[in-house]
């Protein structure tokens, strides 16, 4: 596969999309942007709903690869998740298949396995083939996306790297995030590796920095050539002083998905 150059970035107006718009051009990519909402400072961005199959097909035409971030990123009603994350992702994959796009990088989530207890003490890191345990309809939609990616690889030869993103924000803001945080710079490194590694078929990877308190195994991500440079530990003392260490007796603190297992935040619009 020749190295991709033109990349469709869906969800470009969102938090992660905004971070990646800033970082990925340094790797030589030309980004085509798509979102439901206008993208600030980007008049050429495509404003379209993933429900609009014609617009999605036009958006993918001619790109080398797709980074698929668009969708509802918190819990919502099943109907809203169905439209944006399940049907929307299906529309994107169909368009990619029809237009002959070779590779998708899919923003999956830790919430696909959110009910998995996180390791403590000397427990082994969570492997990437741990059974799915979605913690919300949102997490369930990420399981669907990973399975859709597998189907399109097996049936149509369309490659995907599904990145189970932990938390990609400029800084970790909770003790839980210390274990799953992915710095924006490491996020860009991982997306670049996912776009350029040879022969990925459908590969699932965990998306985190090289955190001292890491919960999950990064082996499959490293196998793509990902070499994380950051660690959340410098943020730990302040966060632990403010919030205390995680309490394993609290159901909202004992599992990978954190409070998504008990009181998930609801998507605001
Ligand atoms: N940020 C993280 O730490 C994190 C962690 C795990 C997974 N993810 C996943 O990464 C992706 C990006 O996350 P984010 O934090 O930037 O979320 P976000 O909510 O900030 O951005 C999502 C974007 O998708 C757009 N969108 C929603 N529905 C759409 C539709 N039907 N058609 C077109 N665009 C639509 C929204 O307008 C928004 O700009 C999401 O898929 C999310 O589930 C993010």
PDB file of C-alpha atoms and ligand atoms in Angstrom, residues 10-18 34-37 48-51 68-74 83-85 88 107-111 138 142 163-169 267 269, ligand 1:
ATOM      1  CA  UNK A  10     -14.643  13.001  10.071  1.00  0.00           C
ATOM      2  CA  UNK A  11     -15.703  14.706  13.278  1.00  0.00           C
ATOM      3  CA  UNK A  12     -13.240  17.486  12.477  1.00  0.00           C
ATOM      4  CA  UNK A  13     -15.079  20.087  14.591  1.00  0.00           C
ATOM      5  CA  UNK A  14     -14.924  17.966  17.741  1.00  0.00           C
ATOM      6  CA  UNK A  15     -12.354  17.934  20.509  1.00  0.00           C
ATOM      7  CA  UNK A  16     -10.152  15.202  19.095  1.00  0.00           C
ATOM      8  CA  UNK A  17     -10.714  16.368  15.527  1.00  0.00           C
ATOM      9  CA  UNK A  18      -9.505  19.834  16.478  1.00  0.00           C
ATOM     10  CA  UNK A  34     -16.187  16.698   7.548  1.00  0.00           C
ATOM     11  CA  UNK A  35     -18.534  17.387  10.435  1.00  0.00           C
ATOM     12  CA  UNK A  36     -22.191  17.949  11.188  1.00  0.00           C
ATOM     13  CA  UNK A  37     -21.191  21.388  12.405  1.00  0.00           C
ATOM     14  CA  UNK A  48     -22.725  17.009   6.383  1.00  0.00           C
ATOM     15  CA  UNK A  49     -24.554  14.469   8.485  1.00  0.00           C
ATOM     16  CA  UNK A  50     -23.359  10.863   8.248  1.00  0.00           C
ATOM     17  CA  UNK A  51     -27.022  10.089   7.597  1.00  0.00           C
ATOM     18  CA  UNK A  68     -13.367   8.276  11.409  1.00  0.00           C
ATOM     19  CA  UNK A  69     -14.001  10.316  14.539  1.00  0.00           C
ATOM     20  CA  UNK A  70     -17.522  11.609  13.838  1.00  0.00           C
ATOM     21  CA  UNK A  71     -20.344  10.465  16.021  1.00  0.00           C
ATOM     22  CA  UNK A  72     -21.861  10.797  19.431  1.00  0.00           C
ATOM     23  CA  UNK A  73     -18.997  10.632  21.906  1.00  0.00           C
ATOM     24  CA  UNK A  74     -20.953  10.137  25.135  1.00  0.00           C
ATOM     25  CA  UNK A  83     -28.404   7.010  13.699  1.00  0.00           C
ATOM     26  CA  UNK A  84     -25.028   8.656  14.274  1.00  0.00           C
ATOM     27  CA  UNK A  85     -22.708   5.859  15.365  1.00  0.00           C
ATOM     28  CA  UNK A  88     -23.468   6.592  10.242  1.00  0.00           C
ATOM     29  CA  UNK A 107     -12.124   5.809  16.774  1.00  0.00           C
ATOM     30  CA  UNK A 108     -13.278   3.016  19.029  1.00  0.00           C
ATOM     31  CA  UNK A 109     -13.273   3.474  22.772  1.00  0.00           C
ATOM     32  CA  UNK A 110     -12.374   2.026  26.139  1.00  0.00           C
ATOM     33  CA  UNK A 111     -16.154   1.985  26.668  1.00  0.00           C
ATOM     34  CA  UNK A 138     -22.286   4.383  23.234  1.00  0.00           C
ATOM     35  CA  UNK A 142     -18.050   1.013  19.293  1.00  0.00           C
ATOM     36  CA  UNK A 163      -8.165   2.426  18.132  1.00  0.00           C
ATOM     37  CA  UNK A 164      -9.746   1.911  21.547  1.00  0.00           C
ATOM     38  CA  UNK A 165      -9.002   5.403  22.696  1.00  0.00           C
ATOM     39  CA  UNK A 166      -8.632   5.937  26.422  1.00  0.00           C
ATOM     40  CA  UNK A 167      -8.806   9.702  26.986  1.00  0.00           C
ATOM     41  CA  UNK A 168      -7.172  12.055  24.520  1.00  0.00           C
ATOM     42  CA  UNK A 169      -7.072  15.521  26.026  1.00  0.00           C
ATOM     43  CA  UNK A 267     -24.354  13.924  24.913  1.00  0.00           C
ATOM     44  CA  UNK A 269     -27.156  17.936  21.606  1.00  0.00           C
TER      45      UNK A 269
HETATM   46  N1  LIG B   1     -11.690  12.268  23.097  1.00  0.00           N
HETATM   47  C1  LIG B   1     -11.466  11.085  23.651  1.00  0.00           C
HETATM   48  O1  LIG B   1     -10.709  10.971  24.601  1.00  0.00           O
HETATM   49  C2  LIG B   1     -12.127   9.858  23.112  1.00  0.00           C
HETATM   50  C3  LIG B   1     -12.057   8.673  23.848  1.00  0.00           C
HETATM   51  C4  LIG B   1     -12.622   7.509  23.292  1.00  0.00           C
HETATM   52  C5  LIG B   1     -13.220   7.555  22.044  1.00  0.00           C
HETATM   53  N2  LIG B   1     -13.304   8.748  21.396  1.00  0.00           N
HETATM   54  C6  LIG B   1     -13.983   8.777  20.091  1.00  0.00           C
HETATM   55  O2  LIG B   1     -13.269   9.649  19.227  1.00  0.00           O
HETATM   56  C7  LIG B   1     -14.182  10.394  18.428  1.00  0.00           C
HETATM   57  C8  LIG B   1     -13.957  11.888  18.636  1.00  0.00           C
HETATM   58  O3  LIG B   1     -14.136  12.186  20.009  1.00  0.00           O
HETATM   59  P1  LIG B   1     -14.286  13.684  20.519  1.00  0.00           P
HETATM   60  O4  LIG B   1     -13.914  13.689  21.947  1.00  0.00           O
HETATM   61  O5  LIG B   1     -13.603  14.597  19.583  1.00  0.00           O
HETATM   62  O6  LIG B   1     -15.857  13.877  20.408  1.00  0.00           O
HETATM   63  P2  LIG B   1     -16.677  15.204  20.053  1.00  0.00           P
HETATM   64  O7  LIG B   1     -18.072  14.982  20.530  1.00  0.00           O
HETATM   65  O8  LIG B   1     -15.950  16.403  20.564  1.00  0.00           O
HETATM   66  O9  LIG B   1     -16.645  15.248  18.460  1.00  0.00           O
HETATM   67  C9  LIG B   1     -17.443  14.429  17.667  1.00  0.00           C
HETATM   68  C10 LIG B   1     -17.803  15.200  16.423  1.00  0.00           C
HETATM   69  O10 LIG B   1     -18.624  14.376  15.595  1.00  0.00           O
HETATM   70  C11 LIG B   1     -19.615  15.193  15.028  1.00  0.00           C
HETATM   71  N3  LIG B   1     -20.792  14.391  14.690  1.00  0.00           N
HETATM   72  C12 LIG B   1     -21.666  13.824  15.550  1.00  0.00           C
HETATM   73  N4  LIG B   1     -22.647  13.205  14.870  1.00  0.00           N
HETATM   74  C13 LIG B   1     -22.371  13.370  13.564  1.00  0.00           C
HETATM   75  C14 LIG B   1     -23.030  12.979  12.378  1.00  0.00           C
HETATM   76  N5  LIG B   1     -24.183  12.273  12.403  1.00  0.00           N
HETATM   77  N6  LIG B   1     -22.487  13.330  11.192  1.00  0.00           N
HETATM   78  C15 LIG B   1     -21.342  14.062  11.153  1.00  0.00           C
HETATM   79  N7  LIG B   1     -20.680  14.470  12.241  1.00  0.00           N
HETATM   80  C16 LIG B   1     -21.187  14.131  13.433  1.00  0.00           C
HETATM   81  C17 LIG B   1     -19.937  16.240  16.072  1.00  0.00           C
HETATM   82  O11 LIG B   1     -20.517  17.407  15.506  1.00  0.00           O
HETATM   83  C18 LIG B   1     -18.590  16.479  16.721  1.00  0.00           C
HETATM   84  O12 LIG B   1     -17.938  17.604  16.183  1.00  0.00           O
HETATM   85  C19 LIG B   1     -15.580   9.931  18.807  1.00  0.00           C
HETATM   86  O13 LIG B   1     -15.983   8.910  17.923  1.00  0.00           O
HETATM   87  C20 LIG B   1     -15.385   9.361  20.194  1.00  0.00           C
HETATM   88  O14 LIG B   1     -16.355   8.380  20.497  1.00  0.00           O
HETATM   89  C21 LIG B   1     -12.779   9.884  21.892  1.00  0.00           C
END
